[in-house]
Amino acid sequence: MKTIYLIGFMGSGKSTIAAELAKSLSTSYIDTDDYIENKHEVKIADIFNVSGEKVFRRYEILALKEVSSYDVVSTGGGIVENEENFNTMNDTGVIVYLKTSFEEISRRLENDTNRPLWDNNINEKITLYERRIPLYEKHADYVVVTDHKVVEDIVKEIIDAIKGV
Ligand code: S3P
């Protein structure tokens, strides 16, 4: 089976969907952020605070290469920041973009304090969102809209979309 890579902005539900998708397919899944935290024994927010985003991005590039043996991988929202990550994903699997509106993400992450790049003012958040959306769109093999849908239906849509790959 090819690896199914879930991409999308922070708060688009990648980790939740990865877990449910793997359960439905009776297979393994991993979240690149969890993998990085376990490997380096440090929280993502601390990597940003202590070493900076550049270091985190290097960890992320490596982590993605190291998890390709899993059937389902949920990626960090910034996976689109390095073109190399798309080579890794295209070489080993299919890319599913979980498309979520800015309004929905803002609602879901209203009380979130764990995401360094969400801990910014509203204009910076909008700028980041608007810069990344075309990148997710460009690289996705499949796009699944998540607004107003329950997890179960999103998982079904993904399974239907990737049938035969
Ligand atoms: C990031 C998203 C986070 C995490 C890190 C950076 C980003 O993952 O990798 O805080 O640049 O969008 P989630 O998309 O799972 O929140």
Short mmCIF file of C-alpha atoms and ligand atoms in Angstrom, two decimals, residues 8-11 14-15 31-33 44 48 53 56-57 60 75-79 81 109 114-117 128 132 136, ligand 1:
data_model
loop_
_atom_site.label_atom_id
_atom_site.label_comp_id
_atom_site.label_asym_id
_atom_site.label_seq_id
_atom_site.Cartn_x
_atom_site.Cartn_y
_atom_site.Cartn_z
CA GLY A 8 -3.40 20.98 5.42
CA PHE A 9 -3.30 24.06 7.58
CA MET A 10 -3.02 23.86 11.38
CA GLY A 11 -6.37 22.84 12.81
CA LYS A 14 -5.02 15.96 10.08
CA SER A 15 -4.11 14.06 13.28
CA ASP A 31 1.99 12.19 13.09
CA THR A 32 5.25 13.90 12.07
CA ASP A 33 5.06 16.33 15.02
CA ILE A 44 7.53 21.45 19.20
CA PHE A 48 10.68 26.97 18.01
CA GLU A 53 11.84 27.60 13.07
CA PHE A 56 12.36 22.68 13.24
CA ARG A 57 12.05 22.62 9.44
CA GLU A 60 10.63 17.98 9.77
CA THR A 75 2.04 16.11 8.53
CA GLY A 76 2.57 19.50 10.16
CA GLY A 77 0.85 22.45 8.50
CA GLY A 78 4.23 23.82 7.42
CA ILE A 79 5.22 20.76 5.44
CA GLU A 81 7.48 25.23 3.38
CA LEU A 109 -7.91 26.93 17.46
CA ASN A 114 0.61 25.01 21.60
CA ARG A 115 1.19 26.23 18.07
CA PRO A 116 3.91 28.88 17.81
CA LEU A 117 2.78 30.09 14.38
CA LEU A 128 0.21 32.67 6.47
CA ARG A 132 -0.05 28.37 2.04
CA TYR A 136 -1.56 22.71 -0.58
C1 S3P B 1 3.16 24.23 12.00
C2 S3P B 1 2.12 23.38 12.28
C3 S3P B 1 2.12 22.47 13.44
C4 S3P B 1 3.57 22.15 13.85
C5 S3P B 1 4.34 23.41 14.05
C6 S3P B 1 4.40 24.27 12.79
C7 S3P B 1 3.03 25.12 10.82
O1 S3P B 1 1.46 21.25 13.13
O2 S3P B 1 4.20 21.35 12.90
O3 S3P B 1 3.74 24.13 15.11
O4 S3P B 1 4.06 25.67 10.37
O5 S3P B 1 1.90 25.27 10.32
P1 S3P B 1 -0.15 21.14 12.96
O6 S3P B 1 -0.47 21.47 11.53
O7 S3P B 1 -0.44 19.72 13.27
O8 S3P B 1 -0.77 22.09 13.90
#
